[in-house]
Amino acid sequence: MIYKNLLFFILLLSISPLSLAHGVDENTAQFLSDNNQTAIGAFIYIGAKHMLTGYDHLLFLVGVIFFLYRIRDILLYVSFFTLGHSITLIFGVISHIQLNAYLIDAIIAFSIIYKGFDNLGGFKIIFNAQPNQKIAVLIFGLFHGFGLATKLQELLPPSESLLFNLIAFNIGVEIGQALALLFIVTLFSFWRQSHSFNHFTVTANTLLMSSGWVLLMYQLTGYAIS
Amino acid sequence: MNTTPLSARRLIFSSLASLLFAILFFIFAVLPAEFNIDPTGLGKKLGLTALAKTAPARAHAKITPILNKQSAAWQDIVLITIPAQTGLEYKFKLNKDENLHFSWQTQDRQTLYFDFHGDPEGDTSGYFKRYKEQTASQLQGDLIAPFTGKHGWYWKNNSQNAITIILKSSGNYDIIGLL
């Protein structure tokens, strides 16, 4: 039973290969740069695909819902995350804010480390204080949104239908997030029923931090090389 | 919201362990596989560096400038090798109204997709002006730059073999080269 649950977690971590993180494959890129008109359906699909294959977003969500037992809490926290990344996605694209993709992805990686540390009770133990978790999710949501905005702008030519495409992309992101959460929350509700959950919370959050560190180093190396 | 009750000692141990594990994983696996950097030599033994080499990296694209002293017809001649299943861009910097006289063709007459376009200087919106988009094995002509910026081609090699292009050019430009 323990191994089975551990396997679930590993499965969760390995949803997609590293090279896909925040990437848009070449065919998609080709479509994006050729596209000058409204293409609502296509942009919804691209947004959803981006979220489902962007495991840095997914790992952060795993961290956020790790100790959330009630659906109401999950919806509340995810709403803060959605609010954060939607604001900066729309604002970032409309006002042409394009940050360095490696650095913004490094901050997203840092958000995973932060959440893992927070889940271990790190702030209470070391600083004897608990930063507001909802506000933290909102602030990191803002950074995740800048990441989305930067990536979308690299590919999107401005046109009259930009706003519609942007909103379609945003809707796609939320659909992808909802699908991912359905999957993650289902796995967690099974896992929590077994004793192994309590045994493995420390290991799992340590692994979460570890994944964040690897992604952080990956992005900073990419930045240094580029 | 619950968190795991943990002793300070265990927390510090877990945090350091997460970092140590990440550093080892990064040095032994990620650096060789993603960046072809192999400080320990283990990446090569495990065959990970091969991954970085087969990645559709621009590092694989090859350009060979050919000095052309015999003929004054062209200022620059360059051979551009595009690996299989890869796209790349080659650009010239032109000021507004300056002329680029050019001629390119693939070495073995293979056709490939290209997009001839220009990006205005200082533009961050991603805007570009397309001059011609086609699948062909050659193109000749003159471009009078409609604005100051980067002008050139995106080529996409969809075939299973590398394609080499011979690009000849003359005009009042600066070569930016591969992007």
PDB file of C-alpha atoms in Angstrom, chain A:
ATOM      1  CA  MET A   1       0.000   0.000   0.000  1.00  0.00           C
ATOM      2  CA  ILE A   2       2.796   2.367   0.914  1.00  0.00           C
ATOM      3  CA  TYR A   3       4.637   1.671  -2.300  1.00  0.00           C
ATOM      4  CA  LYS A   4       1.481   2.079  -4.298  1.00  0.00           C
ATOM      5  CA  ASN A   5       0.980   5.519  -2.823  1.00  0.00           C
ATOM      6  CA  LEU A   6       4.554   6.477  -3.354  1.00  0.00           C
ATOM      7  CA  LEU A   7       4.144   5.409  -6.955  1.00  0.00           C
ATOM      8  CA  PHE A   8       1.177   7.760  -7.255  1.00  0.00           C
ATOM      9  CA  PHE A   9       3.334  10.607  -6.081  1.00  0.00           C
ATOM     10  CA  ILE A  10       6.132   9.792  -8.483  1.00  0.00           C
ATOM     11  CA  LEU A  11       3.558   9.569 -11.257  1.00  0.00           C
ATOM     12  CA  LEU A  12       2.400  13.016 -10.247  1.00  0.00           C
ATOM     13  CA  LEU A  13       5.916  14.378 -10.460  1.00  0.00           C
ATOM     14  CA  SER A  14       6.581  12.879 -13.851  1.00  0.00           C
ATOM     15  CA  ILE A  15       3.533  14.087 -15.723  1.00  0.00           C
ATOM     16  CA  SER A  16       5.633  15.576 -18.469  1.00  0.00           C
ATOM     17  CA  PRO A  17       9.285  15.649 -19.540  1.00  0.00           C
ATOM     18  CA  LEU A  18      11.478  18.523 -18.420  1.00  0.00           C
ATOM     19  CA  SER A  19      11.939  20.022 -21.852  1.00  0.00           C
ATOM     20  CA  LEU A  20       8.235  20.759 -22.069  1.00  0.00           C
ATOM     21  CA  ALA A  21       8.251  23.057 -19.051  1.00  0.00           C
ATOM     22  CA  HIS A  22       6.754  26.299 -20.198  1.00  0.00           C
ATOM     23  CA  GLY A  23       7.455  25.359 -23.748  1.00  0.00           C
ATOM     24  CA  VAL A  24       5.207  25.652 -26.699  1.00  0.00           C
ATOM     25  CA  ASP A  25       6.087  23.067 -29.288  1.00  0.00           C
ATOM     26  CA  GLU A  26       7.185  24.118 -32.721  1.00  0.00           C
ATOM     27  CA  ASN A  27       3.936  23.396 -34.538  1.00  0.00           C
ATOM     28  CA  THR A  28       2.047  25.446 -31.996  1.00  0.00           C
ATOM     29  CA  ALA A  29       4.595  28.223 -32.317  1.00  0.00           C
ATOM     30  CA  GLN A  30       4.190  28.129 -36.082  1.00  0.00           C
ATOM     31  CA  PHE A  31       0.432  28.409 -35.719  1.00  0.00           C
ATOM     32  CA  LEU A  32       0.732  31.274 -33.246  1.00  0.00           C
ATOM     33  CA  SER A  33       3.026  33.376 -35.391  1.00  0.00           C
ATOM     34  CA  ASP A  34       0.984  32.725 -38.542  1.00  0.00           C
ATOM     35  CA  ASN A  35      -2.247  33.583 -36.840  1.00  0.00           C
ATOM     36  CA  ASN A  36      -3.519  37.081 -37.368  1.00  0.00           C
ATOM     37  CA  GLN A  37      -7.199  36.587 -36.720  1.00  0.00           C
ATOM     38  CA  THR A  38      -9.455  35.551 -33.933  1.00  0.00           C
ATOM     39  CA  ALA A  39      -9.111  31.868 -33.209  1.00  0.00           C
ATOM     40  CA  ILE A  40     -10.964  31.356 -29.943  1.00  0.00           C
ATOM     41  CA  GLY A  41     -11.034  27.567 -30.019  1.00  0.00           C
ATOM     42  CA  ALA A  42      -7.371  27.235 -30.909  1.00  0.00           C
ATOM     43  CA  PHE A  43      -6.266  29.637 -28.182  1.00  0.00           C
ATOM     44  CA  ILE A  44      -8.394  27.899 -25.549  1.00  0.00           C
ATOM     45  CA  TYR A  45      -6.715  24.650 -26.538  1.00  0.00           C
ATOM     46  CA  ILE A  46      -3.213  26.171 -26.413  1.00  0.00           C
ATOM     47  CA  GLY A  47      -3.913  27.660 -22.972  1.00  0.00           C
ATOM     48  CA  ALA A  48      -5.182  24.356 -21.592  1.00  0.00           C
ATOM     49  CA  LYS A  49      -2.275  22.440 -23.087  1.00  0.00           C
ATOM     50  CA  HIS A  50       0.202  24.923 -21.676  1.00  0.00           C
ATOM     51  CA  MET A  51      -1.188  24.480 -18.166  1.00  0.00           C
ATOM     52  CA  LEU A  52      -1.431  20.674 -18.351  1.00  0.00           C
ATOM     53  CA  THR A  53       2.135  20.295 -19.611  1.00  0.00           C
ATOM     54  CA  GLY A  54       3.576  23.059 -17.414  1.00  0.00           C
ATOM     55  CA  TYR A  55       4.477  21.017 -14.376  1.00  0.00           C
ATOM     56  CA  ASP A  56       5.980  23.970 -12.541  1.00  0.00           C
ATOM     57  CA  HIS A  57       2.448  25.365 -12.256  1.00  0.00           C
ATOM     58  CA  LEU A  58       1.203  21.890 -11.350  1.00  0.00           C
ATOM     59  CA  LEU A  59       3.835  21.279  -8.655  1.00  0.00           C
ATOM     60  CA  PHE A  60       2.920  24.598  -7.059  1.00  0.00           C
ATOM     61  CA  LEU A  61      -0.741  23.568  -7.077  1.00  0.00           C
ATOM     62  CA  VAL A  62       0.198  20.230  -5.460  1.00  0.00           C
ATOM     63  CA  GLY A  63       1.926  22.218  -2.715  1.00  0.00           C
ATOM     64  CA  VAL A  64      -1.051  24.528  -2.283  1.00  0.00           C
ATOM     65  CA  ILE A  65      -3.677  21.789  -1.948  1.00  0.00           C
ATOM     66  CA  PHE A  66      -1.447  19.433   0.041  1.00  0.00           C
ATOM     67  CA  PHE A  67      -3.064  20.169   3.393  1.00  0.00           C
ATOM     68  CA  LEU A  68      -6.417  21.367   2.107  1.00  0.00           C
ATOM     69  CA  TYR A  69      -9.008  18.772   3.040  1.00  0.00           C
ATOM     70  CA  ARG A  70     -12.221  20.561   2.192  1.00  0.00           C
ATOM     71  CA  ILE A  71     -13.406  21.299  -1.322  1.00  0.00           C
ATOM     72  CA  ARG A  72     -14.410  24.789  -0.171  1.00  0.00           C
ATOM     73  CA  ASP A  73     -10.832  25.571   0.904  1.00  0.00           C
ATOM     74  CA  ILE A  74      -9.430  24.160  -2.318  1.00  0.00           C
ATOM     75  CA  LEU A  75     -11.761  26.365  -4.359  1.00  0.00           C
ATOM     76  CA  LEU A  76     -10.870  29.405  -2.239  1.00  0.00           C
ATOM     77  CA  TYR A  77      -7.102  28.994  -2.572  1.00  0.00           C
ATOM     78  CA  VAL A  78      -7.280  28.108  -6.258  1.00  0.00           C
ATOM     79  CA  SER A  79      -9.407  31.235  -6.809  1.00  0.00           C
ATOM     80  CA  PHE A  80      -6.634  33.347  -5.271  1.00  0.00           C
ATOM     81  CA  PHE A  81      -4.135  31.690  -7.595  1.00  0.00           C
ATOM     82  CA  THR A  82      -6.408  32.177 -10.622  1.00  0.00           C
ATOM     83  CA  LEU A  83      -7.039  35.821  -9.718  1.00  0.00           C
ATOM     84  CA  GLY A  84      -3.298  36.433  -9.409  1.00  0.00           C
ATOM     85  CA  HIS A  85      -2.222  34.852 -12.676  1.00  0.00           C
ATOM     86  CA  SER A  86      -5.156  36.222 -14.692  1.00  0.00           C
ATOM     87  CA  ILE A  87      -4.389  39.809 -13.620  1.00  0.00           C
ATOM     88  CA  THR A  88      -0.766  39.682 -14.725  1.00  0.00           C
ATOM     89  CA  LEU A  89      -1.456  37.583 -17.836  1.00  0.00           C
ATOM     90  CA  ILE A  90      -3.953  40.106 -19.205  1.00  0.00           C
ATOM     91  CA  PHE A  91      -2.189  43.208 -17.897  1.00  0.00           C
ATOM     92  CA  GLY A  92       1.219  41.918 -19.034  1.00  0.00           C
ATOM     93  CA  VAL A  93       0.128  41.194 -22.619  1.00  0.00           C
ATOM     94  CA  ILE A  94      -1.947  44.365 -23.055  1.00  0.00           C
ATOM     95  CA  SER A  95       0.809  46.646 -21.787  1.00  0.00           C
ATOM     96  CA  HIS A  96       3.554  44.673 -23.557  1.00  0.00           C
ATOM     97  CA  ILE A  97       5.436  43.764 -20.395  1.00  0.00           C
ATOM     98  CA  GLN A  98       7.908  41.087 -21.360  1.00  0.00           C
ATOM     99  CA  LEU A  99      10.158  39.890 -18.580  1.00  0.00           C
ATOM    100  CA  ASN A 100      13.044  37.506 -19.038  1.00  0.00           C
ATOM    101  CA  ALA A 101      11.452  34.057 -19.404  1.00  0.00           C
ATOM    102  CA  TYR A 102      14.250  32.298 -17.508  1.00  0.00           C
ATOM    103  CA  LEU A 103      14.122  34.661 -14.549  1.00  0.00           C
ATOM    104  CA  ILE A 104      10.334  34.600 -14.270  1.00  0.00           C
ATOM    105  CA  ASP A 105      10.414  30.783 -14.464  1.00  0.00           C
ATOM    106  CA  ALA A 106      13.079  30.828 -11.743  1.00  0.00           C
ATOM    107  CA  ILE A 107      10.668  32.759  -9.508  1.00  0.00           C
ATOM    108  CA  ILE A 108       7.952  30.207 -10.312  1.00  0.00           C
ATOM    109  CA  ALA A 109      10.403  27.468  -9.275  1.00  0.00           C
ATOM    110  CA  PHE A 110      11.077  29.399  -6.081  1.00  0.00           C
ATOM    111  CA  SER A 111       7.322  29.433  -5.358  1.00  0.00           C
ATOM    112  CA  ILE A 112       7.440  25.611  -5.261  1.00  0.00           C
ATOM    113  CA  ILE A 113      10.317  25.657  -2.748  1.00  0.00           C
ATOM    114  CA  TYR A 114       8.463  28.256  -0.681  1.00  0.00           C
ATOM    115  CA  LYS A 115       5.279  26.199  -0.595  1.00  0.00           C
ATOM    116  CA  GLY A 116       7.116  22.984   0.334  1.00  0.00           C
ATOM    117  CA  PHE A 117       8.913  24.806   3.167  1.00  0.00           C
ATOM    118  CA  ASP A 118       5.622  26.360   4.270  1.00  0.00           C
ATOM    119  CA  ASN A 119       3.954  22.921   4.282  1.00  0.00           C
ATOM    120  CA  LEU A 120       6.722  21.623   6.538  1.00  0.00           C
ATOM    121  CA  GLY A 121       5.792  24.410   8.968  1.00  0.00           C
ATOM    122  CA  GLY A 122       9.153  26.037   8.313  1.00  0.00           C
ATOM    123  CA  PHE A 123       8.109  29.625   8.953  1.00  0.00           C
ATOM    124  CA  LYS A 124       6.512  28.782  12.293  1.00  0.00           C
ATOM    125  CA  ILE A 125       9.507  26.785  13.434  1.00  0.00           C
ATOM    126  CA  ILE A 126      12.320  29.063  12.283  1.00  0.00           C
ATOM    127  CA  PHE A 127      10.732  32.538  12.454  1.00  0.00           C
ATOM    128  CA  ASN A 128       7.935  31.753  14.879  1.00  0.00           C
ATOM    129  CA  ALA A 129       5.518  33.428  12.444  1.00  0.00           C
ATOM    130  CA  GLN A 130       3.162  32.231   9.727  1.00  0.00           C
ATOM    131  CA  PRO A 131       2.960  34.429   6.605  1.00  0.00           C
ATOM    132  CA  ASN A 132      -0.609  34.671   5.317  1.00  0.00           C
ATOM    133  CA  GLN A 133      -1.005  31.682   3.024  1.00  0.00           C
ATOM    134  CA  LYS A 134      -3.794  33.132   0.908  1.00  0.00           C
ATOM    135  CA  ILE A 135      -1.807  36.290   0.194  1.00  0.00           C
ATOM    136  CA  ALA A 136       1.282  34.202  -0.623  1.00  0.00           C
ATOM    137  CA  VAL A 137      -0.742  32.181  -3.151  1.00  0.00           C
ATOM    138  CA  LEU A 138      -2.082  35.431  -4.649  1.00  0.00           C
ATOM    139  CA  ILE A 139       1.395  36.980  -4.950  1.00  0.00           C
ATOM    140  CA  PHE A 140       2.933  33.873  -6.483  1.00  0.00           C
ATOM    141  CA  GLY A 141      -0.116  33.738  -8.778  1.00  0.00           C
ATOM    142  CA  LEU A 142       0.902  37.197 -10.043  1.00  0.00           C
ATOM    143  CA  PHE A 143       4.361  35.857 -10.944  1.00  0.00           C
ATOM    144  CA  HIS A 144       2.950  32.750 -12.631  1.00  0.00           C
ATOM    145  CA  GLY A 145       0.767  35.120 -14.731  1.00  0.00           C
ATOM    146  CA  PHE A 146       3.806  37.168 -15.822  1.00  0.00           C
ATOM    147  CA  GLY A 147       5.341  33.878 -16.923  1.00  0.00           C
ATOM    148  CA  LEU A 148       2.272  33.101 -19.034  1.00  0.00           C
ATOM    149  CA  ALA A 149       2.213  36.648 -20.447  1.00  0.00           C
ATOM    150  CA  THR A 150       5.888  36.569 -21.383  1.00  0.00           C
ATOM    151  CA  LYS A 151       5.522  33.228 -23.126  1.00  0.00           C
ATOM    152  CA  LEU A 152       2.382  34.229 -25.019  1.00  0.00           C
ATOM    153  CA  GLN A 153       3.906  37.524 -26.224  1.00  0.00           C
ATOM    154  CA  GLU A 154       6.924  35.753 -27.656  1.00  0.00           C
ATOM    155  CA  LEU A 155       4.544  34.125 -30.111  1.00  0.00           C
ATOM    156  CA  LEU A 156       1.569  36.382 -30.553  1.00  0.00           C
ATOM    157  CA  PRO A 157       1.591  39.087 -33.231  1.00  0.00           C
ATOM    158  CA  PRO A 158      -0.538  42.062 -32.270  1.00  0.00           C
ATOM    159  CA  SER A 159      -3.805  42.306 -34.131  1.00  0.00           C
ATOM    160  CA  GLU A 160      -7.296  43.600 -33.689  1.00  0.00           C
ATOM    161  CA  SER A 161      -8.380  40.285 -32.277  1.00  0.00           C
ATOM    162  CA  LEU A 162      -5.568  40.195 -29.738  1.00  0.00           C
ATOM    163  CA  LEU A 163      -7.847  40.732 -26.754  1.00  0.00           C
ATOM    164  CA  PHE A 164     -10.192  37.913 -27.765  1.00  0.00           C
ATOM    165  CA  ASN A 165      -7.280  35.545 -28.338  1.00  0.00           C
ATOM    166  CA  LEU A 166      -5.789  36.560 -25.006  1.00  0.00           C
ATOM    167  CA  ILE A 167      -9.028  35.953 -23.130  1.00  0.00           C
ATOM    168  CA  ALA A 168      -9.457  32.638 -24.942  1.00  0.00           C
ATOM    169  CA  PHE A 169      -5.928  31.666 -23.882  1.00  0.00           C
ATOM    170  CA  ASN A 170      -6.737  32.638 -20.296  1.00  0.00           C
ATOM    171  CA  ILE A 171      -9.939  30.569 -20.339  1.00  0.00           C
ATOM    172  CA  GLY A 172      -7.906  27.669 -21.697  1.00  0.00           C
ATOM    173  CA  VAL A 173      -5.424  28.041 -18.837  1.00  0.00           C
ATOM    174  CA  GLU A 174      -8.279  27.803 -16.324  1.00  0.00           C
ATOM    175  CA  ILE A 175      -9.752  24.756 -18.070  1.00  0.00           C
ATOM    176  CA  GLY A 176      -6.334  23.077 -18.037  1.00  0.00           C
ATOM    177  CA  GLN A 177      -5.948  23.970 -14.363  1.00  0.00           C
ATOM    178  CA  ALA A 178      -9.380  22.561 -13.514  1.00  0.00           C
ATOM    179  CA  LEU A 179      -8.581  19.288 -15.314  1.00  0.00           C
ATOM    180  CA  ALA A 180      -5.210  19.033 -13.563  1.00  0.00           C
ATOM    181  CA  LEU A 181      -6.782  19.744 -10.175  1.00  0.00           C
ATOM    182  CA  LEU A 182      -9.467  17.132 -10.721  1.00  0.00           C
ATOM    183  CA  PHE A 183      -6.697  14.616 -11.241  1.00  0.00           C
ATOM    184  CA  ILE A 184      -4.490  15.828  -8.354  1.00  0.00           C
ATOM    185  CA  VAL A 185      -7.324  16.185  -5.834  1.00  0.00           C
ATOM    186  CA  THR A 186      -8.666  12.707  -6.676  1.00  0.00           C
ATOM    187  CA  LEU A 187      -5.237  11.173  -6.108  1.00  0.00           C
ATOM    188  CA  PHE A 188      -4.828  13.049  -2.848  1.00  0.00           C
ATOM    189  CA  SER A 189      -8.233  12.035  -1.524  1.00  0.00           C
ATOM    190  CA  PHE A 190      -7.286   8.388  -2.095  1.00  0.00           C
ATOM    191  CA  TRP A 191      -3.854   8.868  -0.601  1.00  0.00           C
ATOM    192  CA  ARG A 192      -5.178  10.617   2.519  1.00  0.00           C
ATOM    193  CA  GLN A 193      -7.347   7.622   3.351  1.00  0.00           C
ATOM    194  CA  SER A 194      -4.290   5.510   4.022  1.00  0.00           C
ATOM    195  CA  HIS A 195      -1.881   5.799   6.925  1.00  0.00           C
ATOM    196  CA  SER A 196       0.982   6.303   4.544  1.00  0.00           C
ATOM    197  CA  PHE A 197      -0.178   9.882   3.961  1.00  0.00           C
ATOM    198  CA  ASN A 198       0.805  10.909   7.476  1.00  0.00           C
ATOM    199  CA  HIS A 199       4.057   8.998   7.224  1.00  0.00           C
ATOM    200  CA  PHE A 200       4.999  10.606   3.966  1.00  0.00           C
ATOM    201  CA  THR A 201       3.973  14.248   4.319  1.00  0.00           C
ATOM    202  CA  VAL A 202       7.491  15.241   5.351  1.00  0.00           C
ATOM    203  CA  THR A 203       9.126  13.188   2.601  1.00  0.00           C
ATOM    204  CA  ALA A 204       6.645  14.411   0.002  1.00  0.00           C
ATOM    205  CA  ASN A 205       7.153  18.088   0.858  1.00  0.00           C
ATOM    206  CA  THR A 206      10.914  17.607   0.988  1.00  0.00           C
ATOM    207  CA  LEU A 207      10.679  16.114  -2.509  1.00  0.00           C
ATOM    208  CA  LEU A 208       8.510  19.043  -3.556  1.00  0.00           C
ATOM    209  CA  MET A 209      11.191  21.469  -2.365  1.00  0.00           C
ATOM    210  CA  SER A 210      13.787  19.386  -4.128  1.00  0.00           C
ATOM    211  CA  SER A 211      11.881  19.587  -7.420  1.00  0.00           C
ATOM    212  CA  GLY A 212      11.681  23.348  -6.939  1.00  0.00           C
ATOM    213  CA  TRP A 213      15.451  23.548  -6.409  1.00  0.00           C
ATOM    214  CA  VAL A 214      16.130  21.503  -9.562  1.00  0.00           C
ATOM    215  CA  LEU A 215      13.816  23.732 -11.638  1.00  0.00           C
ATOM    216  CA  LEU A 216      15.415  26.849 -10.107  1.00  0.00           C
ATOM    217  CA  MET A 217      18.905  25.685 -11.048  1.00  0.00           C
ATOM    218  CA  TYR A 218      17.662  24.629 -14.505  1.00  0.00           C
ATOM    219  CA  GLN A 219      16.214  28.084 -15.219  1.00  0.00           C
ATOM    220  CA  LEU A 220      19.197  29.987 -13.819  1.00  0.00           C
ATOM    221  CA  THR A 221      21.583  27.873 -15.904  1.00  0.00           C
ATOM    222  CA  GLY A 222      19.438  28.589 -18.963  1.00  0.00           C
ATOM    223  CA  TYR A 223      19.643  32.292 -18.124  1.00  0.00           C
ATOM    224  CA  ALA A 224      23.416  32.165 -17.657  1.00  0.00           C
ATOM    225  CA  ILE A 225      23.913  30.359 -20.976  1.00  0.00           C
ATOM    226  CA  SER A 226      21.535  32.437 -23.087  1.00  0.00           C
TER     227      SER A 226
END
